[in-house]
Coordinates of C-alpha atoms in Angstrom, one line a residue:
Chain K
M1065 CA -35.4 9.4 18.8
S1066 CA -34.0 9.9 22.3
E1067 CA -32.0 13.0 22.9
K1068 CA -28.9 10.9 23.9
R1069 CA -29.2 9.0 20.6
A1070 CA -29.4 12.1 18.5
D1071 CA -26.5 13.7 20.3
R1072 CA -24.4 10.6 19.7
L1073 CA -25.3 10.4 16.0
S1074 CA -24.3 14.0 15.5
Q1075 CA -21.0 13.2 17.3
L1076 CA -20.5 10.3 14.9
R1077 CA -21.2 12.4 12.0
N1078 CA -18.5 14.9 12.7
I1079 CA -15.7 12.3 13.1
P1080 CA -13.5 12.6 10.0
V1081 CA -13.2 9.0 9.3
F1082 CA -17.0 8.6 9.1
M1083 CA -17.5 11.7 7.0
K1084 CA -20.2 11.3 4.3
L1085 CA -21.6 8.1 5.7
P1086 CA -25.4 7.9 5.2
D1087 CA -27.6 8.2 8.3
S1088 CA -28.5 4.4 8.0
A1089 CA -24.8 3.5 8.2
L1090 CA -24.3 5.9 11.2
G1091 CA -27.2 4.3 12.8
M1092 CA -25.7 0.9 12.4
L1093 CA -22.4 2.1 14.0
H1094 CA -24.4 3.7 16.8
G1095 CA -26.0 0.3 17.3
I1096 CA -22.7 -1.3 18.2
L1097 CA -20.8 1.4 20.2
A1098 CA -20.4 1.7 24.0
A1099 CA -19.8 5.2 25.4
R1100 CA -16.9 5.1 28.0
S1101 CA -15.3 7.6 30.2
F1102 CA -12.0 7.7 31.9
H1103 CA -10.6 10.0 34.6
K1104 CA -7.2 11.7 34.4
G1105 CA -4.4 9.3 34.6
E1106 CA -6.6 6.1 34.0
N1107 CA -5.4 3.4 31.8
I1108 CA -7.3 2.6 28.7
F1109 CA -5.3 -0.4 27.4
T1110 CA -1.8 -1.8 28.0
E1111 CA 0.8 -3.0 25.7
G1112 CA 0.6 -6.6 24.6
S1113 CA -3.0 -7.2 25.7
E1114 CA -5.4 -8.5 23.2
S1115 CA -7.3 -6.0 21.1
T1116 CA -11.0 -6.3 21.5
G1117 CA -11.9 -3.2 19.6
F1118 CA -11.1 0.5 18.9
Y1119 CA -11.9 3.9 20.4
I1120 CA -13.0 7.2 19.0
V1121 CA -12.1 10.0 21.4
T1122 CA -15.0 12.3 21.8
K1123 CA -13.5 14.7 24.5
G1124 CA -10.0 14.9 26.2
R1125 CA -6.6 13.6 25.4
V1126 CA -4.9 10.3 25.5
K1127 CA -1.2 9.6 25.5
V1128 CA -0.1 6.4 23.8
F1129 CA 3.4 5.3 25.1
K1130 CA 5.8 2.6 25.7
L1131 CA 7.9 2.0 28.8
S1132 CA 11.6 1.4 28.6
A1133 CA 13.4 -1.3 30.6
E1134 CA 14.1 1.3 33.3
G1135 CA 10.5 2.3 33.5
K1136 CA 11.0 5.5 31.4
E1137 CA 8.0 6.7 29.5
Q1138 CA 8.4 7.3 25.8
I1139 CA 5.3 9.0 24.3
L1140 CA 4.5 7.7 20.8
H1141 CA 1.7 10.1 20.1
I1142 CA -1.2 12.0 21.6
V1143 CA -4.7 11.3 20.5
G1144 CA -7.3 14.1 20.7
A1145 CA -11.0 14.5 20.1
K1146 CA -12.5 12.9 16.9
E1147 CA -9.4 10.8 16.3
L1148 CA -9.0 6.9 16.3
L1149 CA -7.2 5.1 19.3
G1150 CA -6.1 1.6 19.0
A1151 CA -7.5 1.2 15.5
V1152 CA -4.4 -0.3 13.9
S1153 CA -4.4 -3.3 16.3
A1154 CA -8.1 -3.7 16.2
F1155 CA -8.3 -3.7 12.3
A1156 CA -5.2 -6.1 12.1
G1157 CA -6.5 -8.3 15.0
A1158 CA -3.1 -7.8 16.7
P1159 CA -2.3 -7.1 20.4
Y1160 CA -2.0 -3.3 21.4
P1161 CA 1.5 -2.3 20.7
A1162 CA 1.6 0.2 23.4
H1163 CA 0.0 1.6 26.7
A1164 CA -2.7 4.3 26.5
D1165 CA -3.5 6.5 29.5
A1166 CA -6.1 9.4 29.7
M1167 CA -4.2 12.7 30.2
E1168 CA -7.3 14.5 31.4
K1169 CA -11.0 13.5 31.9
T1170 CA -11.7 11.7 28.6
T1171 CA -14.8 10.4 26.9
A1172 CA -14.7 8.0 23.9
F1173 CA -16.9 5.5 22.0
F1174 CA -15.7 2.0 21.9
L1175 CA -16.4 -0.2 18.8
P1176 CA -15.9 -3.9 19.5
R1177 CA -14.0 -5.6 16.8
K1178 CA -16.3 -8.5 16.6
D1179 CA -19.4 -6.4 16.0
F1180 CA -17.7 -4.2 13.6
L1181 CA -16.6 -7.1 11.6
A1182 CA -20.1 -8.4 11.4
L1183 CA -21.3 -4.9 10.5
I1184 CA -19.0 -4.4 7.4
Q1185 CA -19.9 -7.9 6.2
K1186 CA -23.6 -6.8 6.3
E1187 CA -22.8 -3.3 5.1
P1188 CA -19.6 -3.1 3.1
S1189 CA -20.3 0.6 2.1
V1190 CA -19.3 1.5 5.7
V1191 CA -15.8 0.2 5.3
M1192 CA -15.4 1.5 1.8
N1193 CA -16.3 4.9 3.0
M1194 CA -13.9 4.7 5.9
M1195 CA -11.2 3.5 3.5
A1196 CA -11.9 6.5 1.2
N1197 CA -11.5 8.9 4.2
L1198 CA -8.3 7.2 5.4
A1199 CA -6.9 7.3 1.9
M1200 CA -7.9 10.9 1.4
R1201 CA -6.3 12.0 4.6
L1202 CA -3.2 10.1 3.8
Q1203 CA -3.1 11.9 0.4
H1204 CA -3.6 15.3 2.1
F1205 CA -1.0 14.7 4.8
T1206 CA 1.5 13.6 2.1
R1207 CA 0.7 16.9 0.3
L1208 CA 1.2 18.8 3.5
I1209 CA 4.7 17.4 3.9
E1210 CA 5.5 18.6 0.3
D1211 CA 3.8 22.1 1.2
L1212 CA 6.1 22.3 4.1
S1213 CA 9.1 22.5 1.6
L1214 CA 7.4 25.5 0.0
K1215 CA 9.8 28.5 0.0
E1216 CA 7.7 31.0 1.7
V1217 CA 6.8 30.9 5.4
P1218 CA 3.1 32.2 5.0
G1219 CA 2.4 29.2 2.6
R1220 CA 3.8 26.7 5.1
L1221 CA 1.8 28.3 7.9
A1222 CA -1.5 28.1 5.8
A1223 CA -0.8 24.5 4.9
Y1224 CA -0.3 23.6 8.5
L1225 CA -3.4 25.4 9.7
L1226 CA -5.6 23.6 7.0
Y1227 CA -3.9 20.4 8.1
L1228 CA -4.6 20.8 11.7
C1229 CA -8.3 21.7 10.9
E1230 CA -8.6 18.4 8.8
R1231 CA -6.9 16.2 11.3
T1232 CA -9.2 17.3 14.0
G1233 CA -12.3 17.6 11.8
C1234 CA -12.6 21.3 12.8
S1235 CA -15.6 23.3 11.6
D1236 CA -13.6 26.6 11.9
V1237 CA -11.9 26.9 15.3
L1238 CA -8.8 24.9 15.9
E1239 CA -6.4 24.6 18.8
I1240 CA -2.6 24.7 18.1
D1241 CA -1.3 21.8 20.3
I1242 CA 2.3 22.6 20.1
S1243 CA 4.2 25.7 21.5
K1244 CA 4.8 28.7 19.4
G1245 CA 8.5 28.0 19.4
Q1246 CA 7.9 24.4 18.1
L1247 CA 5.5 25.8 15.4
A1248 CA 8.0 28.5 14.2
S1249 CA 10.6 25.7 14.1
L1250 CA 8.3 23.3 12.1
L1251 CA 7.8 26.3 9.7
G1252 CA 11.5 26.9 9.5
T1253 CA 11.2 30.4 11.0
I1254 CA 11.6 32.3 14.3
P1255 CA 8.6 33.0 16.7
E1256 CA 8.8 36.8 15.9
T1257 CA 8.2 36.2 12.1
L1258 CA 5.5 33.8 12.9
S1259 CA 3.7 36.3 15.2
R1260 CA 4.0 39.0 12.5
I1261 CA 2.5 36.8 9.8
L1262 CA -0.4 35.8 12.2
R1263 CA -1.1 39.3 12.9
K1264 CA -1.1 40.3 9.1
M1265 CA -3.5 37.4 8.4
S1266 CA -5.6 38.6 11.2
D1267 CA -5.7 42.2 9.9
K1268 CA -6.8 40.8 6.5
G1269 CA -9.6 38.9 8.0
I1270 CA -8.3 35.5 7.2
L1271 CA -8.2 34.3 10.8
E1272 CA -8.5 35.4 14.3
V1273 CA -6.1 34.4 17.1
R1274 CA -6.9 34.0 20.8
G1275 CA -4.1 32.4 22.8
R1276 CA -3.7 28.9 21.2
R1277 CA -7.2 28.9 19.5
V1278 CA -7.3 30.0 15.9
R1279 CA -10.7 30.7 14.1
L1280 CA -10.4 30.3 10.3
L1281 CA -12.5 33.1 8.7
N1282 CA -11.5 32.6 5.2
R1283 CA -10.2 29.2 4.1
K1284 CA -10.3 30.0 0.4
A1285 CA -7.5 32.6 1.1
L1286 CA -5.6 30.0 3.1
H1287 CA -5.7 27.7 0.1
D1288 CA -4.7 30.5 -2.2
I1289 CA -1.6 31.3 -0.1
V1290 CA -0.6 27.6 0.0
N1291 CA -0.8 27.8 -3.9
G1292 CA 1.7 30.7 -3.9
E1293 CA -0.7 33.8 -3.8
K1294 CA 1.2 36.5 -1.9
M1295 CA -1.8 38.3 -0.5
G1296 CA 0.6 41.1 0.7
L1297 CA 1.9 38.8 3.5
Chain M
M938 CA 2.3 -21.6 -10.6
S939 CA 3.2 -19.7 -13.6
E940 CA 6.2 -17.4 -13.5
K941 CA 4.0 -14.3 -14.3
R942 CA 1.6 -15.2 -11.4
A943 CA 4.5 -15.7 -8.9
D944 CA 6.1 -12.4 -10.0
R945 CA 2.8 -10.6 -9.6
L946 CA 2.0 -12.1 -6.3
S947 CA 5.5 -11.0 -5.1
Q948 CA 4.8 -7.5 -6.4
L949 CA 1.6 -7.4 -4.5
R950 CA 3.2 -8.6 -1.3
N951 CA 5.5 -5.6 -1.4
I952 CA 2.7 -2.9 -1.7
P953 CA 2.6 -1.1 1.6
V954 CA -1.2 -1.2 1.8
F955 CA -1.3 -5.0 1.3
M956 CA 1.5 -5.6 3.9
K957 CA 0.9 -8.8 6.0
L958 CA -2.0 -10.1 3.9
P959 CA -2.0 -13.9 4.0
D960 CA -1.1 -15.7 0.6
S961 CA -4.8 -16.7 0.2
A962 CA -5.9 -13.1 0.3
L963 CA -3.1 -12.0 -2.1
G964 CA -4.4 -14.7 -4.4
M965 CA -7.9 -13.3 -4.4
L966 CA -6.6 -9.9 -5.2
H967 CA -4.4 -11.4 -8.0
G968 CA -7.6 -13.0 -9.3
I969 CA -9.4 -9.7 -10.0
L970 CA -6.6 -7.4 -11.0
A971 CA -5.6 -6.5 -14.6
A972 CA -2.0 -5.4 -15.6
R973 CA -2.0 -2.2 -17.6
S974 CA 0.7 -0.1 -19.2
F975 CA 0.8 3.4 -20.2
H976 CA 3.3 5.3 -22.4
K977 CA 4.9 8.6 -21.5
G978 CA 2.2 11.4 -21.6
E979 CA -0.8 8.9 -21.9
N980 CA -4.0 9.8 -20.0
I981 CA -5.0 7.3 -17.3
F982 CA -8.3 8.9 -16.3
T983 CA -10.0 12.4 -16.6
E984 CA -11.7 14.6 -14.2
G985 CA -15.4 14.0 -13.7
S986 CA -15.4 10.6 -15.3
E987 CA -17.0 7.7 -13.4
S988 CA -14.5 5.8 -11.2
T989 CA -14.5 2.0 -12.2
G990 CA -11.8 1.1 -9.9
F991 CA -8.3 2.0 -8.6
Y992 CA -4.8 1.5 -9.7
I993 CA -1.6 0.5 -7.9
V994 CA 1.5 1.8 -9.7
T995 CA 4.0 -0.9 -10.2
K996 CA 6.6 1.2 -12.2
G997 CA 6.8 4.8 -13.3
R998 CA 5.3 8.0 -12.2
V999 CA 1.9 9.5 -12.6
K1000 CA 0.9 13.2 -12.1
V1001 CA -2.7 13.9 -10.9
F1002 CA -3.7 17.5 -11.9
K1003 CA -6.4 19.9 -12.6
L1004 CA -6.9 22.3 -15.5
S1005 CA -7.6 26.0 -14.7
A1006 CA -10.1 27.8 -16.9
E1007 CA -7.3 29.1 -18.9
G1008 CA -5.9 25.5 -19.4
K1009 CA -3.1 26.0 -16.9
E1010 CA -2.0 22.6 -15.2
Q1011 CA -2.0 22.6 -11.5
I1012 CA -0.4 19.4 -10.1
L1013 CA -2.0 18.0 -7.0
H1014 CA 0.4 15.2 -6.4
I1015 CA 2.8 12.7 -8.1
V1016 CA 2.1 9.0 -7.5
G1017 CA 5.1 6.6 -7.7
A1018 CA 5.6 2.9 -7.6
K1019 CA 3.8 1.0 -4.8
E1020 CA 1.2 3.8 -4.3
L1021 CA -2.4 3.8 -4.9
L1022 CA -3.9 6.0 -7.6
G1023 CA -7.7 6.9 -7.8
A1024 CA -8.4 5.0 -4.6
V1025 CA -10.4 7.7 -2.9
S1026 CA -13.0 7.9 -5.7
A1027 CA -13.2 4.2 -6.2
F1028 CA -13.6 3.5 -2.4
A1029 CA -16.2 6.4 -2.1
G1030 CA -17.9 5.5 -5.5
A1031 CA -17.4 9.0 -6.6
P1032 CA -16.1 10.4 -9.9
Y1033 CA -12.4 11.0 -10.3
P1034 CA -11.7 14.5 -8.9
A1035 CA -8.8 15.2 -11.2
H1036 CA -7.0 14.1 -14.4
A1037 CA -4.0 11.6 -14.3
D1038 CA -1.4 11.3 -16.9
A1039 CA 1.7 9.0 -17.0
M1040 CA 4.9 11.1 -16.7
E1041 CA 7.0 8.3 -18.1
K1042 CA 6.5 4.7 -19.2
T1043 CA 4.3 3.3 -16.4
T1044 CA 2.8 0.0 -15.4
A1045 CA 0.0 -0.5 -12.9
F1046 CA -2.4 -3.1 -11.6
F1047 CA -6.0 -2.1 -12.0
L1048 CA -8.6 -3.4 -9.4
P1049 CA -12.2 -3.1 -10.7
R1050 CA -14.4 -1.5 -7.9
K1051 CA -17.3 -4.1 -8.6
D1052 CA -14.9 -7.1 -8.1
F1053 CA -13.2 -5.5 -5.2
L1054 CA -16.5 -5.0 -3.3
A1055 CA -17.5 -8.7 -4.0
L1056 CA -14.1 -9.9 -2.7
I1057 CA -14.3 -7.9 0.6
Q1058 CA -17.9 -9.2 1.2
K1059 CA -16.5 -12.7 0.8
E1060 CA -13.1 -12.1 2.7
P1061 CA -13.5 -9.0 5.2
S1062 CA -10.0 -9.8 6.5
V1063 CA -8.6 -8.2 3.3
V1064 CA -10.3 -4.9 4.0
M1065 CA -9.5 -4.9 7.7
N1066 CA -5.8 -5.5 6.9
M1067 CA -5.9 -2.6 4.3
M1068 CA -7.5 -0.3 6.9
A1069 CA -5.0 -1.2 9.6
N1070 CA -2.2 -0.4 7.0
L1071 CA -3.9 3.0 6.1
A1072 CA -4.5 3.9 9.7
M1073 CA -0.8 3.0 10.6
R1074 CA 0.6 5.1 7.9
L1075 CA -1.7 8.0 8.8
Q1076 CA -0.4 7.6 12.4
H1077 CA 3.2 7.7 11.2
F1078 CA 2.8 10.5 9.0
T1079 CA 1.1 12.6 11.8
R1080 CA 4.2 11.6 13.9
L1081 CA 6.5 12.8 11.1
I1082 CA 4.8 16.2 11.0
E1083 CA 5.6 16.4 14.8
D1084 CA 9.1 15.2 14.4
L1085 CA 9.6 17.8 11.7
S1086 CA 9.3 20.3 14.6
L1087 CA 12.1 18.8 16.4
K1088 CA 14.9 21.4 17.3
E1089 CA 17.7 19.6 15.6
V1090 CA 18.2 19.1 11.9
P1091 CA 19.7 15.7 12.1
G1092 CA 16.4 14.4 13.8
R1093 CA 14.3 16.1 11.1
L1094 CA 16.4 14.5 8.4
A1095 CA 16.2 11.0 10.0
A1096 CA 12.4 11.3 10.4
Y1097 CA 12.0 12.3 6.7
L1098 CA 14.2 9.5 5.4
L1099 CA 12.2 7.0 7.6
Y1100 CA 9.0 8.5 6.2
L1101 CA 10.0 8.3 2.5
C1102 CA 11.0 4.7 3.1
E1103 CA 7.7 3.9 4.5
R1104 CA 5.8 5.9 2.0
T1105 CA 7.4 4.0 -0.9
G1106 CA 7.7 0.6 0.9
C1107 CA 11.2 0.7 0.4
S1108 CA 13.5 -2.3 1.6
D1109 CA 16.6 -0.2 2.0
V1110 CA 17.2 2.0 -1.1
L1111 CA 15.0 5.1 -1.5
E1112 CA 15.0 7.9 -4.0
I1113 CA 14.7 11.5 -2.8
D1114 CA 12.1 13.0 -5.1
I1115 CA 12.6 16.6 -4.3
S1116 CA 15.6 18.8 -5.0
K1117 CA 18.3 19.3 -2.3
G1118 CA 17.2 22.9 -2.0
Q1119 CA 13.7 21.8 -1.3
L1120 CA 14.7 19.1 1.2
A1121 CA 17.0 21.7 3.1
S1122 CA 14.0 24.1 3.2
L1123 CA 11.7 21.4 4.5
L1124 CA 14.2 20.6 7.1
G1125 CA 14.5 24.3 8.0
T1126 CA 18.2 24.5 7.0
I1127 CA 20.4 25.4 4.2
P1128 CA 21.8 22.9 1.5
E1129 CA 25.3 23.1 2.9
T1130 CA 24.2 22.0 6.4
L1131 CA 22.2 19.3 4.9
S1132 CA 25.2 17.9 2.8
R1133 CA 27.4 18.2 6.0
I1134 CA 25.0 16.0 8.0
L1135 CA 24.5 13.6 5.1
R1136 CA 28.2 13.2 4.9
K1137 CA 28.5 12.6 8.6
M1138 CA 25.8 10.0 8.5
S1139 CA 27.5 8.4 5.7
D1140 CA 30.9 8.4 7.6
K1141 CA 29.2 6.6 10.4
G1142 CA 27.7 3.9 8.2
I1143 CA 24.2 5.0 8.9
L1144 CA 23.6 5.4 5.1
E1145 CA 25.2 5.7 1.8
V1146 CA 24.3 8.5 -0.8
R1147 CA 24.6 8.3 -4.5
G1148 CA 23.1 11.4 -6.2
R1149 CA 19.3 11.1 -5.2
R1150 CA 19.6 7.5 -4.2
V1151 CA 20.0 6.8 -0.5
R1152 CA 20.7 3.5 0.9
L1153 CA 19.6 3.0 4.6
L1154 CA 22.3 0.9 6.3
N1155 CA 21.3 1.4 9.9
R1156 CA 17.7 2.1 10.6
K1157 CA 18.0 1.7 14.2
A1158 CA 20.5 4.6 14.4
L1159 CA 18.0 6.8 12.3
H1160 CA 15.2 6.0 14.9
D1161 CA 17.7 6.9 17.9
I1162 CA 18.5 10.1 16.1
V1163 CA 14.7 11.0 15.8
N1164 CA 14.4 10.2 19.4
G1165 CA 17.2 12.6 20.4
E1166 CA 20.4 10.8 20.2
K1167 CA 23.2 12.9 19.2
M1168 CA 25.4 10.3 17.7
G1169 CA 28.0 13.0 17.2
L1170 CA 26.3 14.6 14.4

């Protein structure tokens, strides 16, 4: 097996939506994908154009946005590594509903819709697995929204960190992509309290913070905190 | 067409995950489903048992839970009308990871995994449409989590109401399934502020509140509030 192929297969294996796919199915996906790369500011697709397939971002960040009549940009969401881009239109066979531009140097796998359709007809297990992953993530996100209504801030923070890790398919290091002020606001607290809790979690060996990078050292403890364990926080 | 069939087809058409499916595909789904009903407290499936298919709740509520070694119940989530139940295991071909009991008189459509697999092989558009819906909801939920970090409470509340409506496939009336205290906590405010904002929204004809029922009268206004419009709130 060539090094490039092995490298791509291992990238595919780490994409949340392809989790638990057998190697044979990953091989079939590898057979239909094209690796693409975009420079900072480059357009990936435009609103209203026909969707010919979907992307999986492997590196970088992409903004998905609409333009108002006055040309003002309204960002709908930012897609990062290991996330799907343009999937809704590709699955539905509808035009792209917005523009997408690379915010920095970005690489992605492109999966043509036509080839993907042929693949799932030959191998429906691929799509059943994808649906299981999508449905599971949906369930976890719904649960996060419930967890964010927990009374205690440590439980909210733990739920958010576990969510971020799941969204980005993190092994243990995750990057917080909003400011500390926004995060505190999301958790219904002030930045000072947030910092204090992070420091305590760090003292207890639950995680390690370096700027915006957080390394999760003890996920079980985080789950316990979500479930109401005090852990002296 | 019999009345019962027409009624079931119209129920299927209103399930978020089947949105936009053509009538022919809805007819195929109708052909494989079995209508089931459960009395209050009745077990629907048990942890570890083989998944033979998935359910779509049409009325009532189901709790999905685990039992600790001491027999204590830990509720993972509550599944309401128009939501999928047991789908992750059925799609993945894995055993049910938890127990499910009806919390009140509940009716559901059961879709056998075997028949569903045969259906999507014959008609892949069904599964592409389902994936589009799952991916879209995932995107919207991710966005909600970002919206909940907005500074202003009215924007958070508007985002949450639009999310609840989407989650339950509401046409305009939705039921808030958490207490006012929990909702205030989720939005990072106190119940008094929440009540005041709801009253103002109601005065402006944006919504109508009756106990836990909220009727959305002006969704565009809610979207505008999420996007930062003050609307005098």
